[in-house]
mmCIF file of C-alpha atoms and ligand atoms in Angstrom:
data_model
loop_
_atom_site.group_PDB
_atom_site.id
_atom_site.type_symbol
_atom_site.label_atom_id
_atom_site.label_comp_id
_atom_site.label_asym_id
_atom_site.label_seq_id
_atom_site.Cartn_x
_atom_site.Cartn_y
_atom_site.Cartn_z
ATOM 1 C CA MET A 1063 59.341 108.824 95.405
ATOM 2 C CA SER A 1064 56.255 109.310 93.230
ATOM 3 C CA GLY A 1065 57.946 107.829 90.138
ATOM 4 C CA GLN A 1066 58.310 104.477 91.865
ATOM 5 C CA ARG A 1067 54.914 104.334 93.466
ATOM 6 C CA LYS A 1068 52.725 101.459 92.373
ATOM 7 C CA ARG A 1069 49.793 102.741 90.353
ATOM 8 C CA THR A 1070 46.634 101.455 92.000
ATOM 9 C CA VAL A 1071 43.073 101.512 90.759
ATOM 10 C CA VAL A 1072 40.390 101.497 93.441
ATOM 11 C CA LEU A 1073 37.055 99.876 92.576
ATOM 12 C CA ILE A 1074 33.980 100.991 94.493
ATOM 13 C CA SER A 1075 30.208 100.561 94.365
ATOM 14 C CA GLY A 1076 28.990 102.954 97.035
ATOM 15 C CA ARG A 1077 30.010 105.381 99.714
ATOM 16 C CA GLY A 1078 33.725 104.757 99.265
ATOM 17 C CA SER A 1079 35.038 105.471 102.753
ATOM 18 C CA ASN A 1080 37.806 102.880 102.365
ATOM 19 C CA MET A 1081 38.744 104.424 99.012
ATOM 20 C CA MET A 1082 38.987 107.782 100.812
ATOM 21 C CA ALA A 1083 41.279 106.231 103.425
ATOM 22 C CA LEU A 1084 43.482 104.830 100.643
ATOM 23 C CA VAL A 1085 43.634 108.243 98.963
ATOM 24 C CA GLU A 1086 44.488 109.928 102.277
ATOM 25 C CA GLY A 1087 47.134 107.279 102.950
ATOM 26 C CA ALA A 1088 48.772 108.011 99.601
ATOM 27 C CA ARG A 1089 49.414 111.608 100.695
ATOM 28 C CA ALA A 1090 52.241 110.420 102.957
ATOM 29 C CA ALA A 1091 55.614 111.289 101.451
ATOM 30 C CA ASP A 1092 56.917 107.746 101.963
ATOM 31 C CA CYS A 1093 53.846 105.970 100.608
ATOM 32 C CA THR A 1094 54.583 103.123 98.187
ATOM 33 C CA TYR A 1095 51.377 103.374 96.146
ATOM 34 C CA GLU A 1096 49.422 106.073 94.388
ATOM 35 C CA VAL A 1097 45.749 106.060 93.442
ATOM 36 C CA ALA A 1098 45.724 106.211 89.642
ATOM 37 C CA ALA A 1099 41.943 106.114 89.252
ATOM 38 C CA VAL A 1100 38.689 105.339 91.024
ATOM 39 C CA ILE A 1101 36.254 103.206 89.048
ATOM 40 C CA SER A 1102 32.680 102.358 89.988
ATOM 41 C CA ASN A 1103 30.162 99.930 88.537
ATOM 42 C CA ARG A 1104 27.424 102.283 89.719
ATOM 43 C CA PRO A 1105 27.156 105.807 88.268
ATOM 44 C CA ASP A 1106 25.535 107.052 91.504
ATOM 45 C CA ALA A 1107 28.263 105.801 93.880
ATOM 46 C CA ALA A 1108 28.778 108.602 96.406
ATOM 47 C CA GLY A 1109 32.526 108.030 96.491
ATOM 48 C CA LEU A 1110 32.911 108.976 92.826
ATOM 49 C CA ALA A 1111 31.976 112.616 93.394
ATOM 50 C CA TRP A 1112 34.445 112.852 96.259
ATOM 51 C CA ALA A 1113 37.205 111.328 94.125
ATOM 52 C CA SER A 1114 36.646 113.813 91.293
ATOM 53 C CA GLU A 1115 36.658 116.682 93.786
ATOM 54 C CA GLN A 1116 40.103 115.469 94.830
ATOM 55 C CA GLY A 1117 41.236 115.750 91.210
ATOM 56 C CA LEU A 1118 41.474 111.999 90.742
ATOM 57 C CA ALA A 1119 40.641 110.267 87.490
ATOM 58 C CA THR A 1120 37.274 108.523 87.740
ATOM 59 C CA ALA A 1121 35.325 106.204 85.476
ATOM 60 C CA VAL A 1122 32.066 104.283 85.507
ATOM 61 C CA VAL A 1123 31.638 100.835 84.019
ATOM 62 C CA ASP A 1124 27.944 100.286 84.621
ATOM 63 C CA HIS A 1125 27.273 96.565 84.957
ATOM 64 C CA ARG A 1126 23.667 97.094 83.833
ATOM 65 C CA GLN A 1127 24.937 97.939 80.352
ATOM 66 C CA PHE A 1128 26.371 94.457 79.876
ATOM 67 C CA ALA A 1129 24.457 91.279 79.185
ATOM 68 C CA THR A 1130 27.006 88.925 80.731
ATOM 69 C CA ARG A 1131 29.618 88.951 83.430
ATOM 70 C CA ALA A 1132 32.305 88.226 80.837
ATOM 71 C CA THR A 1133 31.500 91.340 78.784
ATOM 72 C CA PHE A 1134 31.341 93.485 81.934
ATOM 73 C CA ASP A 1135 34.672 92.052 83.092
ATOM 74 C CA SER A 1136 36.369 92.798 79.777
ATOM 75 C CA ALA A 1137 35.066 96.382 79.681
ATOM 76 C CA LEU A 1138 36.309 96.822 83.240
ATOM 77 C CA ALA A 1139 39.675 95.260 82.357
ATOM 78 C CA GLU A 1140 40.052 97.668 79.451
ATOM 79 C CA THR A 1141 39.279 100.714 81.608
ATOM 80 C CA ILE A 1142 41.708 99.514 84.251
ATOM 81 C CA SER A 1143 44.538 98.917 81.809
ATOM 82 C CA GLY A 1144 43.904 102.352 80.308
ATOM 83 C CA SER A 1145 44.915 103.796 83.664
ATOM 84 C CA GLY A 1146 48.223 101.934 83.692
ATOM 85 C CA ALA A 1147 47.303 100.101 86.892
ATOM 86 C CA GLU A 1148 49.755 97.770 88.565
ATOM 87 C CA LEU A 1149 47.509 96.952 91.515
ATOM 88 C CA ILE A 1150 43.753 96.863 92.099
ATOM 89 C CA ALA A 1151 42.144 97.594 95.477
ATOM 90 C CA LEU A 1152 38.515 96.533 95.842
ATOM 91 C CA ALA A 1153 36.838 98.835 98.344
ATOM 92 C CA GLY A 1154 33.180 97.987 98.821
ATOM 93 C CA PHE A 1155 32.993 96.761 95.224
ATOM 94 C CA MET A 1156 29.809 94.731 95.079
ATOM 95 C CA ARG A 1157 30.280 92.731 91.867
ATOM 96 C CA ILE A 1158 31.759 89.278 91.706
ATOM 97 C CA LEU A 1159 34.592 89.202 89.186
ATOM 98 C CA GLY A 1160 35.001 86.173 86.931
ATOM 99 C CA ALA A 1161 37.801 83.641 87.283
ATOM 100 C CA ASP A 1162 39.617 84.921 84.163
ATOM 101 C CA PHE A 1163 39.746 88.474 85.474
ATOM 102 C CA VAL A 1164 40.792 87.310 88.932
ATOM 103 C CA GLY A 1165 43.455 85.019 87.470
ATOM 104 C CA ARG A 1166 45.010 87.819 85.455
ATOM 105 C CA TRP A 1167 45.363 89.928 88.597
ATOM 106 C CA HIS A 1168 46.577 87.108 90.829
ATOM 107 C CA GLY A 1169 48.681 88.551 93.628
ATOM 108 C CA ARG A 1170 47.947 92.097 92.487
ATOM 109 C CA MET A 1171 44.322 92.572 93.553
ATOM 110 C CA LEU A 1172 43.358 93.241 97.181
ATOM 111 C CA ASN A 1173 40.027 93.337 98.997
ATOM 112 C CA ILE A 1174 38.887 94.377 102.443
ATOM 113 C CA HIS A 1175 36.299 92.302 104.258
ATOM 114 C CA PRO A 1176 34.626 93.279 107.538
ATOM 115 C CA SER A 1177 35.357 90.159 109.583
ATOM 116 C CA LEU A 1178 38.326 88.177 110.771
ATOM 117 C CA LEU A 1179 38.466 85.695 107.915
ATOM 118 C CA PRO A 1180 37.968 82.805 107.570
ATOM 119 C CA SER A 1181 35.041 83.544 109.909
ATOM 120 C CA PHE A 1182 31.923 85.221 108.545
ATOM 121 C CA LYS A 1183 32.369 85.261 104.797
ATOM 122 C CA GLY A 1184 29.833 86.841 102.475
ATOM 123 C CA LEU A 1185 27.308 89.484 103.446
ATOM 124 C CA ASP A 1186 25.861 90.622 106.803
ATOM 125 C CA THR A 1187 29.146 89.890 108.525
ATOM 126 C CA HIS A 1188 28.338 92.064 111.536
ATOM 127 C CA GLN A 1189 25.054 90.285 112.201
ATOM 128 C CA GLN A 1190 26.806 86.959 111.663
ATOM 129 C CA ALA A 1191 29.335 87.925 114.350
ATOM 130 C CA LEU A 1192 26.584 89.014 116.769
ATOM 131 C CA ASP A 1193 24.605 85.817 116.130
ATOM 132 C CA ALA A 1194 27.698 83.720 116.798
ATOM 133 C CA GLY A 1195 28.323 85.564 120.069
ATOM 134 C CA VAL A 1196 32.004 86.165 119.365
ATOM 135 C CA LYS A 1197 33.721 88.692 121.619
ATOM 136 C CA ILE A 1198 36.291 89.735 119.037
ATOM 137 C CA THR A 1199 35.755 90.297 115.365
ATOM 138 C CA GLY A 1200 37.449 92.707 112.976
ATOM 139 C CA CYS A 1201 38.485 93.111 109.377
ATOM 140 C CA THR A 1202 40.803 91.458 106.915
ATOM 141 C CA VAL A 1203 42.749 92.646 103.893
ATOM 142 C CA HIS A 1204 43.414 89.748 101.543
ATOM 143 C CA PHE A 1205 44.411 88.968 97.992
ATOM 144 C CA VAL A 1206 41.458 88.162 95.794
ATOM 145 C CA THR A 1207 41.137 84.631 94.460
ATOM 146 C CA ALA A 1208 38.316 82.970 92.533
ATOM 147 C CA GLU A 1209 36.776 81.681 95.766
ATOM 148 C CA MET A 1210 35.041 84.574 97.518
ATOM 149 C CA ASP A 1211 36.604 85.884 100.748
ATOM 150 C CA ALA A 1212 39.101 83.022 100.758
ATOM 151 C CA GLY A 1213 42.310 84.552 99.366
ATOM 152 C CA PRO A 1214 45.642 84.801 101.198
ATOM 153 C CA ILE A 1215 45.459 87.152 104.184
ATOM 154 C CA ILE A 1216 47.705 90.213 104.161
ATOM 155 C CA ALA A 1217 46.681 91.989 107.388
ATOM 156 C CA GLN A 1218 43.930 91.928 109.993
ATOM 157 C CA ALA A 1219 42.629 94.204 112.716
ATOM 158 C CA ALA A 1220 40.892 92.827 115.804
ATOM 159 C CA VAL A 1221 37.858 94.725 117.065
ATOM 160 C CA PRO A 1222 36.013 93.945 120.309
ATOM 161 C CA VAL A 1223 32.272 93.285 120.340
ATOM 162 C CA ALA A 1224 30.583 95.405 123.035
ATOM 163 C CA GLU A 1225 27.557 94.439 125.135
ATOM 164 C CA GLY A 1226 24.451 95.789 123.456
ATOM 165 C CA ASP A 1227 26.128 96.175 120.055
ATOM 166 C CA THR A 1228 23.857 96.265 117.036
ATOM 167 C CA ALA A 1229 25.037 95.383 113.558
ATOM 168 C CA GLU A 1230 25.279 99.142 112.943
ATOM 169 C CA SER A 1231 27.322 100.010 116.021
ATOM 170 C CA LEU A 1232 29.651 97.093 115.401
ATOM 171 C CA ALA A 1233 30.011 98.033 111.727
ATOM 172 C CA ALA A 1234 31.018 101.576 112.682
ATOM 173 C CA ARG A 1235 33.710 100.314 115.077
ATOM 174 C CA ILE A 1236 35.063 97.907 112.473
ATOM 175 C CA LEU A 1237 34.990 100.558 109.754
ATOM 176 C CA ALA A 1238 37.362 102.749 111.774
ATOM 177 C CA ALA A 1239 39.783 99.817 111.869
ATOM 178 C CA GLU A 1240 39.316 99.188 108.137
ATOM 179 C CA HIS A 1241 40.427 102.737 107.440
ATOM 180 C CA ARG A 1242 43.697 102.078 109.257
ATOM 181 C CA VAL A 1243 44.491 98.594 108.102
ATOM 182 C CA TYR A 1244 43.734 98.933 104.385
ATOM 183 C CA PRO A 1245 46.231 101.725 103.556
ATOM 184 C CA MET A 1246 48.831 99.960 105.679
ATOM 185 C CA ALA A 1247 48.298 96.617 103.913
ATOM 186 C CA LEU A 1248 48.384 98.226 100.475
ATOM 187 C CA ARG A 1249 51.611 99.997 101.380
ATOM 188 C CA LEU A 1250 53.182 96.676 102.326
ATOM 189 C CA VAL A 1251 52.127 95.012 99.071
ATOM 190 C CA ALA A 1252 53.126 97.975 96.900
ATOM 191 C CA GLY A 1253 56.467 98.230 98.682
ATOM 192 C CA GLY A 1254 57.205 94.526 98.228
ATOM 193 C CA GLN A 1255 57.176 93.876 101.987
ATOM 194 C CA ALA A 1256 54.182 91.539 101.785
ATOM 195 C CA VAL A 1257 54.566 88.940 99.057
ATOM 196 C CA LEU A 1258 52.550 85.962 97.964
ATOM 197 C CA ARG A 1259 54.508 82.741 98.296
ATOM 198 C CA ASP A 1260 52.969 79.269 97.947
ATOM 199 C CA GLY A 1261 49.479 80.612 98.530
ATOM 200 C CA ARG A 1262 50.345 82.510 101.720
ATOM 201 C CA VAL A 1263 51.430 86.063 102.369
ATOM 202 C CA VAL A 1264 54.906 86.411 103.781
ATOM 203 C CA HIS A 1265 56.008 89.657 105.405
ATOM 204 C CA SER A 1266 59.587 90.753 105.181
ATOM 205 C CA SER A 1267 61.491 90.829 108.433
ATOM 206 C CA GLY A 1268 61.336 94.609 108.743
ATOM 207 C CA VAL A 1269 57.547 94.633 109.034
ATOM 208 C CA ASN A 1270 56.245 95.630 112.443
ATOM 209 C CA GLN A 1271 53.767 92.997 113.597
ATOM 210 C CA GLY A 1272 51.830 95.694 115.408
ATOM 211 C CA ASP A 1273 51.107 97.219 112.013
ATOM 212 C CA VAL A 1274 49.752 94.007 110.593
ATOM 213 C CA LEU A 1275 47.542 92.915 113.476
ATOM 214 C CA PHE A 1276 46.260 95.539 115.806
ATOM 215 C CA SER A 1277 43.330 96.425 118.004
ATOM 216 C CA PRO A 1278 41.884 99.931 117.519
ATOM 217 C CA SER A 1279 42.419 100.657 121.205
ATOM 218 C CA ASP A 1280 46.166 100.495 120.481
ATOM 219 C CA GLY A 1281 46.060 103.549 118.358
HETATM 220 C C1 GRF B 1519 33.266 97.985 104.032
HETATM 221 O O1 GRF B 1519 32.776 97.554 105.262
HETATM 222 C C2 GRF B 1519 34.114 96.903 103.396
HETATM 223 O O2 GRF B 1519 34.798 96.132 104.324
HETATM 224 C C3 GRF B 1519 33.087 96.068 102.694
HETATM 225 O O3 GRF B 1519 32.144 96.981 102.204
HETATM 226 C C4 GRF B 1519 32.163 98.148 103.012
HETATM 227 C C5 GRF B 1519 32.427 99.287 102.073
HETATM 228 O O4 GRF B 1519 32.357 100.535 102.704
HETATM 229 N N1 GRF B 1519 33.726 95.244 101.690
HETATM 230 P P1 GRF B 1519 32.961 101.818 101.990
HETATM 231 O O5 GRF B 1519 32.247 101.939 100.629
HETATM 232 O O6 GRF B 1519 34.420 101.626 101.822
HETATM 233 O O7 GRF B 1519 32.608 102.972 102.880
#
């Protein structure tokens, strides 16, 4: 079905483990998306080397080369459109994109965040969860809107907090869930089974709820 797969550009800034999970997910014969390119704002992002080894197209749009966010955003937009992208997946992309850019990709740009939104937005989400004493946290795949970490939720995975967890141990447990939920959520969006309607994501009736909200111990 490769002709019909939605061309997706993955934006990274660092290690890129979620990007790797998206690439691995696209190997499934029935996958609804393909990774058209991996783009980083940092030339030294570890994930870039891995992506080129896989034979994927890669590009760097180094934010330090641009005086303003607007000029960075337009260079990025140009690189993305050069790849024929239909969807964008942010995967540990550490730049805030301007409202114009975000508006142009409304309903077509996804992000993964390591908490159960709307709890624990922003950075240091694992420490925020530990400080709050929650017993369950997790990760969220959502559409990107101008307000950070506030876009319509596509899928979430619940992850238990263990006694004695540190931010690092909790992050590792959540990351394993991220690697499952992100490819699954992107598949749903690319396949038209998760659609944005009136500011919320609606799943078509065939979608298995266990795919959209799960605990890692299930799998
Ligand atoms: C992940 O925890 C993701 O949820 C957050 O940044 C981290 C990126 O990790 N947005 P990786 O680069 O995908 O390994």
